[in-house]
Amino acid sequence: MKRAGNLFEVLISDQNLAKAIDEVNRSHRWHSRHQPNKTTAWVERTKEVRIKHLRKIITDGFVQKPPRIVERYDASARKWRTISEPIQWPDQYVHHALIQVIQPTLMRGMDRYCCGSIRGRGTHYAQRAIEGWMTSDIKGTRYCFCGDIRHFYDSLSPDIVMNRMRSLIKDRKTLDLIHRITKDGIKIGAYPSQWFANTVLQPLDVMIRQSGLCSHYVRYMDNLTIFGPNKRKLRKLKAMIEAWLAGHDLELKGDWQIYPVISTKCPEGRMPNSVGYRYGRGYTIPRKHNLLRTKRAIARYRKRVREGKRVSPRMAESILSRLGQLKHCNNVNIYKDLFRGERIVRDLKNIVRKQRREMLTWNMFLAAQSEEECCKKH
């Protein structure tokens, strides 16, 4: 593949830096508790000066500031994750400016079913693909291989990432900026990390496709779901995957599985489990753990209503989010079991609407107050 060059001049152009500023500011206007983001307001107020300043930071040699480390519990994965939140100025603006320029190069040659952290390729993109295969290709989905890469982000070394970037990009200044961003590791929470991670696994996707040992394949970040007509070919493919990962200082997680898929001829088989759903022949249902969490959340809501206690907007938003997952599967019997004729969704939406109206009024007041203070200073 021909390597991309002449990227640095595009990276530091006014148009690219202004787009990066707009993209970061779009999602950083407010802090928690309805407090306006002063950094965002400052950058927008002095946008032309910040563009020049950002260009100088990049050309003089960008140095990352230590990120803010946060421990967060991932309820879906049922484990704690260490999140590294980069400083907003200038780190996040530099990250977005870089990815905007190299994104077409990273997307070139990317597998059609490489999902996760890519716009337009979320969980439902992968879900629709698996549903189609389960319905239209019974022979090709007779067996399923599921596996994860163990501690993917922690195990992904900067040298492996840089070797992959050098095979795609030949612009030395752009490569130097990538090295400055990745030299401390590939951190969960940094915007470029998800792109670098997907790019490193592109050759693995190509190897699996060209092996001829599988019928269908989808990857959601480091989660591999592969279908094949027989178990022997999938075991052989699993050995090839382990060998490839070992060559890149990575390892397949020990809970990998190869099993027969449920069908009329194989009623003792199992339903493939991926991206939050379980897949049968012509139907889809949520994962057991996700459904259990939804039932428990609704039970807590009913208890608060019975006791006459206030239902917080955060609790209402959480339950609505969980119920939103059920829209993408066969949900008639689940809805009957959960709601029992009650209008829970309507009541929850009213709670959220009321809170958002109050937030909008308060935010407009704070924004006006902040503008008055800035005018007085100047």
mmCIF file of C-alpha atoms in Angstrom:
data_model
loop_
_atom_site.group_PDB
_atom_site.id
_atom_site.type_symbol
_atom_site.label_atom_id
_atom_site.label_comp_id
_atom_site.label_asym_id
_atom_site.label_seq_id
_atom_site.Cartn_x
_atom_site.Cartn_y
_atom_site.Cartn_z
ATOM 1 C CA MET A 1 0.000 0.000 0.000
ATOM 2 C CA LYS A 2 1.310 3.445 -0.924
ATOM 3 C CA ARG A 3 2.222 5.501 2.136
ATOM 4 C CA ALA A 4 0.634 8.906 2.696
ATOM 5 C CA GLY A 5 2.821 12.009 2.647
ATOM 6 C CA ASN A 6 2.581 15.814 2.854
ATOM 7 C CA LEU A 7 0.214 15.625 5.829
ATOM 8 C CA PHE A 8 1.847 18.068 8.234
ATOM 9 C CA GLU A 9 1.004 21.215 6.271
ATOM 10 C CA VAL A 10 -2.638 20.138 6.156
ATOM 11 C CA LEU A 11 -2.503 19.332 9.881
ATOM 12 C CA ILE A 12 -1.419 22.842 10.913
ATOM 13 C CA SER A 13 -3.667 24.659 8.436
ATOM 14 C CA ASP A 14 -6.213 27.162 9.760
ATOM 15 C CA GLN A 15 -9.098 25.094 8.436
ATOM 16 C CA ASN A 16 -8.018 21.873 10.169
ATOM 17 C CA LEU A 17 -7.207 23.551 13.503
ATOM 18 C CA ALA A 18 -10.508 25.478 13.478
ATOM 19 C CA LYS A 19 -12.380 22.226 12.804
ATOM 20 C CA ALA A 20 -10.553 20.540 15.710
ATOM 21 C CA ILE A 21 -11.488 23.406 18.040
ATOM 22 C CA ASP A 22 -15.148 23.206 16.995
ATOM 23 C CA GLU A 23 -15.219 19.431 17.426
ATOM 24 C CA VAL A 24 -13.781 19.511 20.961
ATOM 25 C CA ASN A 25 -15.876 22.484 22.077
ATOM 26 C CA ARG A 26 -19.053 20.852 20.809
ATOM 27 C CA SER A 27 -18.920 18.231 23.574
ATOM 28 C CA HIS A 28 -17.190 20.304 26.292
ATOM 29 C CA ARG A 29 -19.530 23.240 26.847
ATOM 30 C CA TRP A 30 -20.666 22.296 30.340
ATOM 31 C CA HIS A 31 -19.225 20.668 33.441
ATOM 32 C CA SER A 32 -21.277 18.653 35.885
ATOM 33 C CA ARG A 33 -23.760 20.513 38.080
ATOM 34 C CA HIS A 34 -24.581 22.885 35.191
ATOM 35 C CA GLN A 35 -21.315 24.813 35.416
ATOM 36 C CA PRO A 36 -20.098 26.336 32.108
ATOM 37 C CA ASN A 37 -16.723 25.148 30.861
ATOM 38 C CA LYS A 38 -14.443 28.173 31.181
ATOM 39 C CA THR A 39 -11.747 26.648 28.952
ATOM 40 C CA THR A 40 -14.235 26.182 26.113
ATOM 41 C CA ALA A 41 -15.559 29.725 26.537
ATOM 42 C CA TRP A 42 -11.997 31.117 26.546
ATOM 43 C CA VAL A 43 -11.020 29.180 23.400
ATOM 44 C CA GLU A 44 -14.148 30.235 21.508
ATOM 45 C CA ARG A 45 -13.775 33.854 22.569
ATOM 46 C CA THR A 46 -10.163 34.002 21.309
ATOM 47 C CA LYS A 47 -10.461 31.443 18.516
ATOM 48 C CA GLU A 48 -8.194 33.180 15.974
ATOM 49 C CA VAL A 49 -5.439 33.624 18.557
ATOM 50 C CA ARG A 50 -5.843 30.023 19.753
ATOM 51 C CA ILE A 51 -5.446 28.718 16.194
ATOM 52 C CA LYS A 52 -2.087 30.502 15.895
ATOM 53 C CA HIS A 53 -1.092 29.333 19.379
ATOM 54 C CA LEU A 54 -2.059 25.737 18.554
ATOM 55 C CA ARG A 55 0.006 25.829 15.366
ATOM 56 C CA LYS A 56 3.028 27.063 17.336
ATOM 57 C CA ILE A 57 2.596 24.317 19.939
ATOM 58 C CA ILE A 58 2.585 21.632 17.243
ATOM 59 C CA THR A 59 5.471 23.030 15.177
ATOM 60 C CA ASP A 60 7.689 23.676 18.214
ATOM 61 C CA GLY A 61 7.289 20.101 19.427
ATOM 62 C CA PHE A 62 4.111 19.106 21.240
ATOM 63 C CA VAL A 63 4.623 17.825 24.789
ATOM 64 C CA GLN A 64 1.692 16.070 26.445
ATOM 65 C CA LYS A 65 0.693 17.050 29.947
ATOM 66 C CA PRO A 66 0.042 14.297 32.529
ATOM 67 C CA PRO A 67 -3.559 13.093 32.063
ATOM 68 C CA ARG A 68 -6.182 12.933 34.801
ATOM 69 C CA ILE A 69 -6.471 9.303 35.948
ATOM 70 C CA VAL A 70 -9.962 8.105 36.925
ATOM 71 C CA GLU A 71 -11.120 4.653 38.051
ATOM 72 C CA ARG A 72 -14.577 3.838 36.656
ATOM 73 C CA TYR A 73 -16.683 0.720 36.944
ATOM 74 C CA ASP A 74 -17.826 -0.715 33.614
ATOM 75 C CA ALA A 75 -21.172 -2.317 34.492
ATOM 76 C CA SER A 76 -21.536 -4.132 31.156
ATOM 77 C CA ALA A 77 -18.087 -5.753 31.444
ATOM 78 C CA ARG A 78 -18.396 -6.012 35.255
ATOM 79 C CA LYS A 79 -14.906 -4.716 35.969
ATOM 80 C CA TRP A 80 -13.046 -1.537 36.886
ATOM 81 C CA ARG A 81 -11.294 0.417 34.147
ATOM 82 C CA THR A 82 -8.517 2.971 34.439
ATOM 83 C CA ILE A 83 -9.474 5.981 32.304
ATOM 84 C CA SER A 84 -6.891 8.598 31.298
ATOM 85 C CA GLU A 85 -8.563 11.932 30.586
ATOM 86 C CA PRO A 86 -6.228 14.261 28.619
ATOM 87 C CA ILE A 87 -6.083 17.932 29.553
ATOM 88 C CA GLN A 88 -8.467 19.895 27.335
ATOM 89 C CA TRP A 89 -6.009 22.643 26.346
ATOM 90 C CA PRO A 90 -4.008 21.987 24.292
ATOM 91 C CA ASP A 91 -3.882 18.176 24.355
ATOM 92 C CA GLN A 92 -7.395 17.319 23.183
ATOM 93 C CA TYR A 93 -7.287 19.920 20.403
ATOM 94 C CA VAL A 94 -3.979 18.499 19.123
ATOM 95 C CA HIS A 95 -5.372 14.946 19.240
ATOM 96 C CA HIS A 96 -8.396 15.875 17.139
ATOM 97 C CA ALA A 97 -6.325 17.890 14.669
ATOM 98 C CA LEU A 98 -4.046 14.873 14.121
ATOM 99 C CA ILE A 99 -6.814 12.275 13.692
ATOM 100 C CA GLN A 100 -8.763 14.497 11.274
ATOM 101 C CA VAL A 101 -5.789 14.458 8.908
ATOM 102 C CA ILE A 102 -4.718 10.813 9.186
ATOM 103 C CA GLN A 103 -8.234 9.316 9.418
ATOM 104 C CA PRO A 104 -8.613 8.751 5.621
ATOM 105 C CA THR A 105 -5.287 6.901 5.661
ATOM 106 C CA LEU A 106 -6.297 4.766 8.654
ATOM 107 C CA MET A 107 -9.685 3.957 7.094
ATOM 108 C CA ARG A 108 -8.080 2.858 3.828
ATOM 109 C CA GLY A 109 -8.051 -0.931 3.806
ATOM 110 C CA MET A 110 -10.064 -1.198 7.021
ATOM 111 C CA ASP A 111 -12.261 -4.293 7.237
ATOM 112 C CA ARG A 112 -15.936 -3.768 6.459
ATOM 113 C CA TYR A 113 -16.948 -5.236 9.820
ATOM 114 C CA CYS A 114 -14.337 -3.563 11.974
ATOM 115 C CA CYS A 115 -16.669 -1.923 14.520
ATOM 116 C CA GLY A 116 -16.357 0.197 17.634
ATOM 117 C CA SER A 117 -15.122 3.793 18.045
ATOM 118 C CA ILE A 118 -15.821 4.486 14.364
ATOM 119 C CA ARG A 119 -18.677 6.766 13.388
ATOM 120 C CA GLY A 120 -21.506 4.758 11.827
ATOM 121 C CA ARG A 121 -20.065 1.423 13.003
ATOM 122 C CA GLY A 122 -21.417 0.918 16.490
ATOM 123 C CA THR A 123 -23.015 -2.039 18.253
ATOM 124 C CA HIS A 124 -26.132 -2.045 16.081
ATOM 125 C CA TYR A 125 -24.023 -2.132 12.899
ATOM 126 C CA ALA A 126 -22.414 -5.360 14.137
ATOM 127 C CA GLN A 127 -25.754 -6.655 15.409
ATOM 128 C CA ARG A 128 -27.462 -6.266 12.018
ATOM 129 C CA ALA A 129 -24.609 -8.089 10.319
ATOM 130 C CA ILE A 130 -24.790 -11.085 12.688
ATOM 131 C CA GLU A 131 -28.598 -11.227 12.425
ATOM 132 C CA GLY A 132 -28.340 -11.339 8.631
ATOM 133 C CA TRP A 133 -25.770 -14.156 8.679
ATOM 134 C CA MET A 134 -27.762 -16.219 11.186
ATOM 135 C CA THR A 135 -30.863 -15.996 8.977
ATOM 136 C CA SER A 136 -29.449 -16.284 5.458
ATOM 137 C CA ASP A 137 -26.448 -18.625 5.882
ATOM 138 C CA ILE A 138 -27.304 -21.539 8.183
ATOM 139 C CA LYS A 139 -24.458 -23.714 6.924
ATOM 140 C CA GLY A 140 -21.849 -20.972 7.236
ATOM 141 C CA THR A 141 -22.904 -20.175 10.828
ATOM 142 C CA ARG A 142 -22.938 -23.761 12.094
ATOM 143 C CA TYR A 143 -20.105 -23.075 14.556
ATOM 144 C CA CYS A 144 -18.978 -19.904 16.314
ATOM 145 C CA PHE A 145 -15.656 -18.774 17.780
ATOM 146 C CA CYS A 146 -15.721 -15.973 20.374
ATOM 147 C CA GLY A 147 -12.600 -14.490 21.940
ATOM 148 C CA ASP A 148 -11.083 -11.320 23.363
ATOM 149 C CA ILE A 149 -7.562 -9.947 23.437
ATOM 150 C CA ARG A 150 -6.260 -9.934 27.002
ATOM 151 C CA HIS A 151 -5.636 -6.425 28.436
ATOM 152 C CA PHE A 152 -5.541 -5.051 24.909
ATOM 153 C CA TYR A 153 -4.771 -1.378 25.588
ATOM 154 C CA ASP A 154 -2.339 -2.140 28.413
ATOM 155 C CA SER A 155 -0.480 -4.703 26.292
ATOM 156 C CA LEU A 156 -0.305 -2.585 23.129
ATOM 157 C CA SER A 157 3.211 -1.177 23.069
ATOM 158 C CA PRO A 158 4.128 2.186 21.468
ATOM 159 C CA ASP A 159 6.733 0.448 19.281
ATOM 160 C CA ILE A 160 4.094 -1.800 17.697
ATOM 161 C CA VAL A 161 1.884 1.233 17.031
ATOM 162 C CA MET A 162 4.738 3.246 15.514
ATOM 163 C CA ASN A 163 5.768 0.355 13.249
ATOM 164 C CA ARG A 164 2.218 0.200 11.944
ATOM 165 C CA MET A 165 2.071 3.987 11.476
ATOM 166 C CA ARG A 166 5.352 3.973 9.529
ATOM 167 C CA SER A 167 3.880 1.415 7.133
ATOM 168 C CA LEU A 168 1.003 3.819 6.372
ATOM 169 C CA ILE A 169 2.562 7.302 6.701
ATOM 170 C CA LYS A 170 5.874 8.663 5.431
ATOM 171 C CA ASP A 171 5.558 12.276 6.607
ATOM 172 C CA ARG A 172 8.307 12.571 9.264
ATOM 173 C CA LYS A 173 6.810 15.509 11.141
ATOM 174 C CA THR A 174 3.439 13.766 11.419
ATOM 175 C CA LEU A 175 5.157 10.582 12.604
ATOM 176 C CA ASP A 176 7.057 12.607 15.202
ATOM 177 C CA LEU A 177 3.774 14.007 16.534
ATOM 178 C CA ILE A 178 2.289 10.485 16.712
ATOM 179 C CA HIS A 179 5.404 9.326 18.609
ATOM 180 C CA ARG A 180 5.029 12.171 21.112
ATOM 181 C CA ILE A 181 1.402 11.176 21.738
ATOM 182 C CA THR A 182 1.991 7.425 22.033
ATOM 183 C CA LYS A 183 5.379 7.266 23.805
ATOM 184 C CA ASP A 184 3.749 7.034 27.263
ATOM 185 C CA GLY A 185 1.442 4.203 26.189
ATOM 186 C CA ILE A 186 -1.936 3.689 24.508
ATOM 187 C CA LYS A 187 -4.369 4.936 27.124
ATOM 188 C CA ILE A 188 -8.107 4.282 27.408
ATOM 189 C CA GLY A 189 -9.822 7.673 27.258
ATOM 190 C CA ALA A 190 -7.499 9.400 24.786
ATOM 191 C CA TYR A 191 -9.167 10.054 21.421
ATOM 192 C CA PRO A 192 -6.256 8.793 19.234
ATOM 193 C CA SER A 193 -5.944 5.519 21.178
ATOM 194 C CA GLN A 194 -9.059 3.940 19.679
ATOM 195 C CA TRP A 195 -7.888 4.754 16.153
ATOM 196 C CA PHE A 196 -4.376 3.411 16.754
ATOM 197 C CA ALA A 197 -5.793 0.226 18.316
ATOM 198 C CA ASN A 198 -8.097 -0.468 15.356
ATOM 199 C CA THR A 199 -5.299 0.270 12.890
ATOM 200 C CA VAL A 200 -2.860 -2.136 14.549
ATOM 201 C CA LEU A 201 -5.409 -4.969 14.202
ATOM 202 C CA GLN A 202 -6.084 -4.323 10.497
ATOM 203 C CA PRO A 203 -3.492 -6.923 9.343
ATOM 204 C CA LEU A 204 -5.159 -9.459 11.669
ATOM 205 C CA ASP A 205 -8.494 -8.774 9.948
ATOM 206 C CA VAL A 206 -6.879 -9.301 6.540
ATOM 207 C CA MET A 207 -5.261 -12.571 7.679
ATOM 208 C CA ILE A 208 -8.579 -13.928 8.984
ATOM 209 C CA ARG A 209 -10.399 -12.955 5.766
ATOM 210 C CA GLN A 210 -7.767 -14.467 3.478
ATOM 211 C CA SER A 211 -7.324 -17.668 5.497
ATOM 212 C CA GLY A 212 -10.407 -19.283 3.941
ATOM 213 C CA LEU A 213 -11.176 -20.930 7.275
ATOM 214 C CA CYS A 214 -14.268 -18.904 8.201
ATOM 215 C CA SER A 215 -17.533 -17.852 6.581
ATOM 216 C CA HIS A 216 -18.216 -14.603 8.462
ATOM 217 C CA TYR A 217 -16.225 -12.382 10.792
ATOM 218 C CA VAL A 218 -16.912 -9.246 12.830
ATOM 219 C CA ARG A 219 -14.609 -7.474 15.288
ATOM 220 C CA TYR A 220 -15.820 -4.984 17.880
ATOM 221 C CA MET A 221 -12.569 -3.375 19.121
ATOM 222 C CA ASP A 222 -10.731 -6.369 20.678
ATOM 223 C CA ASN A 223 -13.751 -8.721 20.667
ATOM 224 C CA LEU A 224 -13.647 -11.316 17.859
ATOM 225 C CA THR A 225 -16.773 -13.145 16.644
ATOM 226 C CA ILE A 226 -16.123 -15.659 13.854
ATOM 227 C CA PHE A 227 -18.518 -18.108 12.176
ATOM 228 C CA GLY A 228 -17.548 -21.196 10.236
ATOM 229 C CA PRO A 229 -18.991 -24.420 8.775
ATOM 230 C CA ASN A 230 -16.957 -26.778 10.979
ATOM 231 C CA LYS A 231 -15.077 -26.800 14.253
ATOM 232 C CA ARG A 232 -11.767 -28.076 12.835
ATOM 233 C CA LYS A 233 -11.285 -24.999 10.635
ATOM 234 C CA LEU A 234 -12.108 -22.638 13.508
ATOM 235 C CA ARG A 235 -9.551 -24.358 15.756
ATOM 236 C CA LYS A 236 -6.937 -23.979 13.046
ATOM 237 C CA LEU A 237 -7.864 -20.306 12.647
ATOM 238 C CA LYS A 238 -7.671 -19.811 16.418
ATOM 239 C CA ALA A 239 -4.078 -21.130 16.367
ATOM 240 C CA MET A 240 -3.214 -18.663 13.561
ATOM 241 C CA ILE A 241 -4.735 -15.790 15.554
ATOM 242 C CA GLU A 242 -2.713 -16.717 18.645
ATOM 243 C CA ALA A 243 0.484 -16.845 16.583
ATOM 244 C CA TRP A 244 -0.215 -13.411 15.071
ATOM 245 C CA LEU A 245 -0.974 -11.891 18.467
ATOM 246 C CA ALA A 246 2.181 -13.391 19.976
ATOM 247 C CA GLY A 247 4.212 -11.692 17.249
ATOM 248 C CA HIS A 248 2.761 -8.345 18.359
ATOM 249 C CA ASP A 249 3.206 -8.880 22.123
ATOM 250 C CA LEU A 250 -0.511 -9.579 22.542
ATOM 251 C CA GLU A 251 -2.384 -12.581 23.923
ATOM 252 C CA LEU A 252 -5.786 -14.196 23.438
ATOM 253 C CA LYS A 253 -7.861 -14.179 26.617
ATOM 254 C CA GLY A 254 -8.250 -17.567 28.256
ATOM 255 C CA ASP A 255 -12.062 -17.648 28.103
ATOM 256 C CA TRP A 256 -12.238 -18.139 24.306
ATOM 257 C CA GLN A 257 -14.916 -20.577 23.101
ATOM 258 C CA ILE A 258 -15.767 -22.628 20.018
ATOM 259 C CA TYR A 259 -19.266 -24.093 20.102
ATOM 260 C CA PRO A 260 -22.104 -25.284 17.831
ATOM 261 C CA VAL A 261 -24.795 -22.703 17.094
ATOM 262 C CA ILE A 262 -28.398 -23.489 17.944
ATOM 263 C CA SER A 263 -30.632 -24.586 15.044
ATOM 264 C CA THR A 264 -33.462 -27.024 14.295
ATOM 265 C CA LYS A 265 -30.893 -29.726 13.494
ATOM 266 C CA CYS A 266 -28.803 -28.847 16.555
ATOM 267 C CA PRO A 267 -31.209 -27.912 19.398
ATOM 268 C CA GLU A 268 -28.486 -28.565 21.976
ATOM 269 C CA GLY A 269 -26.354 -25.775 20.479
ATOM 270 C CA ARG A 270 -25.872 -22.299 21.941
ATOM 271 C CA MET A 271 -26.829 -18.798 20.882
ATOM 272 C CA PRO A 272 -23.902 -16.562 19.811
ATOM 273 C CA ASN A 273 -23.344 -13.772 22.328
ATOM 274 C CA SER A 274 -21.925 -10.502 21.012
ATOM 275 C CA VAL A 275 -22.298 -6.689 21.420
ATOM 276 C CA GLY A 276 -24.920 -7.041 24.147
ATOM 277 C CA TYR A 277 -27.311 -9.469 22.422
ATOM 278 C CA ARG A 278 -27.843 -13.193 21.838
ATOM 279 C CA TYR A 279 -28.709 -14.388 18.345
ATOM 280 C CA GLY A 280 -31.021 -17.206 17.267
ATOM 281 C CA ARG A 281 -32.258 -18.245 13.848
ATOM 282 C CA GLY A 282 -34.501 -15.290 12.969
ATOM 283 C CA TYR A 283 -34.699 -13.682 16.403
ATOM 284 C CA THR A 284 -32.520 -11.683 18.784
ATOM 285 C CA ILE A 285 -32.788 -11.319 22.554
ATOM 286 C CA PRO A 286 -30.722 -9.318 25.090
ATOM 287 C CA ARG A 287 -27.941 -10.845 27.147
ATOM 288 C CA LYS A 288 -29.083 -12.359 30.446
ATOM 289 C CA HIS A 289 -26.990 -9.985 32.557
ATOM 290 C CA ASN A 290 -28.266 -6.893 30.719
ATOM 291 C CA LEU A 291 -31.881 -8.010 31.107
ATOM 292 C CA LEU A 292 -31.326 -8.732 34.801
ATOM 293 C CA ARG A 293 -29.908 -5.225 35.344
ATOM 294 C CA THR A 294 -32.928 -3.719 33.558
ATOM 295 C CA LYS A 295 -35.375 -5.667 35.744
ATOM 296 C CA ARG A 296 -33.567 -4.614 38.909
ATOM 297 C CA ALA A 297 -33.516 -0.948 37.856
ATOM 298 C CA ILE A 298 -37.279 -0.989 37.211
ATOM 299 C CA ALA A 299 -37.871 -2.737 40.554
ATOM 300 C CA ARG A 300 -35.933 0.043 42.336
ATOM 301 C CA TYR A 301 -38.000 2.642 40.471
ATOM 302 C CA ARG A 302 -41.294 0.997 41.491
ATOM 303 C CA LYS A 303 -40.146 0.842 45.113
ATOM 304 C CA ARG A 304 -39.374 4.586 45.185
ATOM 305 C CA VAL A 305 -42.760 5.384 43.639
ATOM 306 C CA ARG A 306 -44.565 3.211 46.212
ATOM 307 C CA GLU A 307 -42.714 4.892 49.078
ATOM 308 C CA GLY A 308 -43.465 8.363 47.689
ATOM 309 C CA LYS A 309 -39.782 9.199 47.232
ATOM 310 C CA ARG A 310 -38.381 11.407 44.482
ATOM 311 C CA VAL A 311 -37.081 9.702 41.337
ATOM 312 C CA SER A 312 -33.901 11.487 40.270
ATOM 313 C CA PRO A 313 -33.421 12.474 36.596
ATOM 314 C CA ARG A 314 -30.213 10.442 36.542
ATOM 315 C CA MET A 315 -32.123 7.310 37.566
ATOM 316 C CA ALA A 316 -34.798 8.005 34.930
ATOM 317 C CA GLU A 317 -32.171 8.489 32.209
ATOM 318 C CA SER A 318 -30.432 5.256 33.233
ATOM 319 C CA ILE A 319 -33.630 3.197 33.002
ATOM 320 C CA LEU A 320 -34.604 4.779 29.658
ATOM 321 C CA SER A 321 -31.150 3.966 28.312
ATOM 322 C CA ARG A 322 -31.523 0.334 29.330
ATOM 323 C CA LEU A 323 -35.011 0.142 27.819
ATOM 324 C CA GLY A 324 -33.630 1.645 24.610
ATOM 325 C CA GLN A 325 -31.516 -1.490 24.139
ATOM 326 C CA LEU A 326 -34.696 -3.576 23.958
ATOM 327 C CA LYS A 327 -35.906 -1.692 20.858
ATOM 328 C CA HIS A 328 -33.317 -3.498 18.768
ATOM 329 C CA CYS A 329 -34.380 -7.046 19.612
ATOM 330 C CA ASN A 330 -37.518 -9.203 19.828
ATOM 331 C CA ASN A 331 -39.107 -7.475 22.785
ATOM 332 C CA VAL A 332 -42.906 -8.067 22.876
ATOM 333 C CA ASN A 333 -42.890 -10.666 25.657
ATOM 334 C CA ILE A 334 -40.126 -8.796 27.517
ATOM 335 C CA TYR A 335 -42.192 -5.583 27.519
ATOM 336 C CA LYS A 336 -45.248 -7.479 28.838
ATOM 337 C CA ASP A 337 -43.160 -8.927 31.650
ATOM 338 C CA LEU A 338 -41.469 -5.612 32.543
ATOM 339 C CA PHE A 339 -44.320 -3.085 32.332
ATOM 340 C CA ARG A 340 -47.452 -5.084 33.282
ATOM 341 C CA GLY A 341 -49.671 -2.474 31.641
ATOM 342 C CA GLU A 342 -47.947 0.460 33.398
ATOM 343 C CA ARG A 343 -46.844 3.596 31.529
ATOM 344 C CA ILE A 344 -43.346 3.630 32.981
ATOM 345 C CA VAL A 345 -41.641 5.064 29.880
ATOM 346 C CA ARG A 346 -44.016 8.045 29.736
ATOM 347 C CA ASP A 347 -43.459 8.880 33.418
ATOM 348 C CA LEU A 348 -39.671 8.554 33.103
ATOM 349 C CA LYS A 349 -39.586 10.813 30.024
ATOM 350 C CA ASN A 350 -41.593 13.468 31.870
ATOM 351 C CA ILE A 351 -38.994 13.455 34.669
ATOM 352 C CA VAL A 352 -36.168 13.888 32.165
ATOM 353 C CA ARG A 353 -37.990 16.632 30.212
ATOM 354 C CA LYS A 354 -38.629 18.629 33.388
ATOM 355 C CA GLN A 355 -34.978 18.404 34.414
ATOM 356 C CA ARG A 356 -33.762 19.441 30.942
ATOM 357 C CA ARG A 357 -36.045 22.484 30.868
ATOM 358 C CA GLU A 358 -34.655 23.564 34.244
ATOM 359 C CA MET A 359 -31.097 22.928 33.055
ATOM 360 C CA LEU A 360 -31.609 24.954 29.870
ATOM 361 C CA THR A 361 -32.965 27.941 31.835
ATOM 362 C CA TRP A 362 -30.118 27.756 34.349
ATOM 363 C CA ASN A 363 -27.441 27.326 31.658
ATOM 364 C CA MET A 364 -28.717 30.368 29.733
ATOM 365 C CA PHE A 365 -28.569 32.408 32.933
ATOM 366 C CA LEU A 366 -24.994 31.279 33.690
ATOM 367 C CA ALA A 367 -23.863 31.935 30.117
ATOM 368 C CA ALA A 368 -25.273 35.464 30.202
ATOM 369 C CA GLN A 369 -23.654 36.064 33.590
ATOM 370 C CA SER A 370 -20.289 34.815 32.275
ATOM 371 C CA GLU A 371 -20.480 37.128 29.241
ATOM 372 C CA GLU A 372 -21.198 40.129 31.516
ATOM 373 C CA GLU A 373 -18.165 39.315 33.643
ATOM 374 C CA CYS A 374 -15.952 39.031 30.555
ATOM 375 C CA CYS A 375 -17.213 42.382 29.229
ATOM 376 C CA LYS A 376 -16.455 44.067 32.552
ATOM 377 C CA LYS A 377 -12.900 42.665 32.559
ATOM 378 C CA HIS A 378 -12.195 43.965 29.061
#
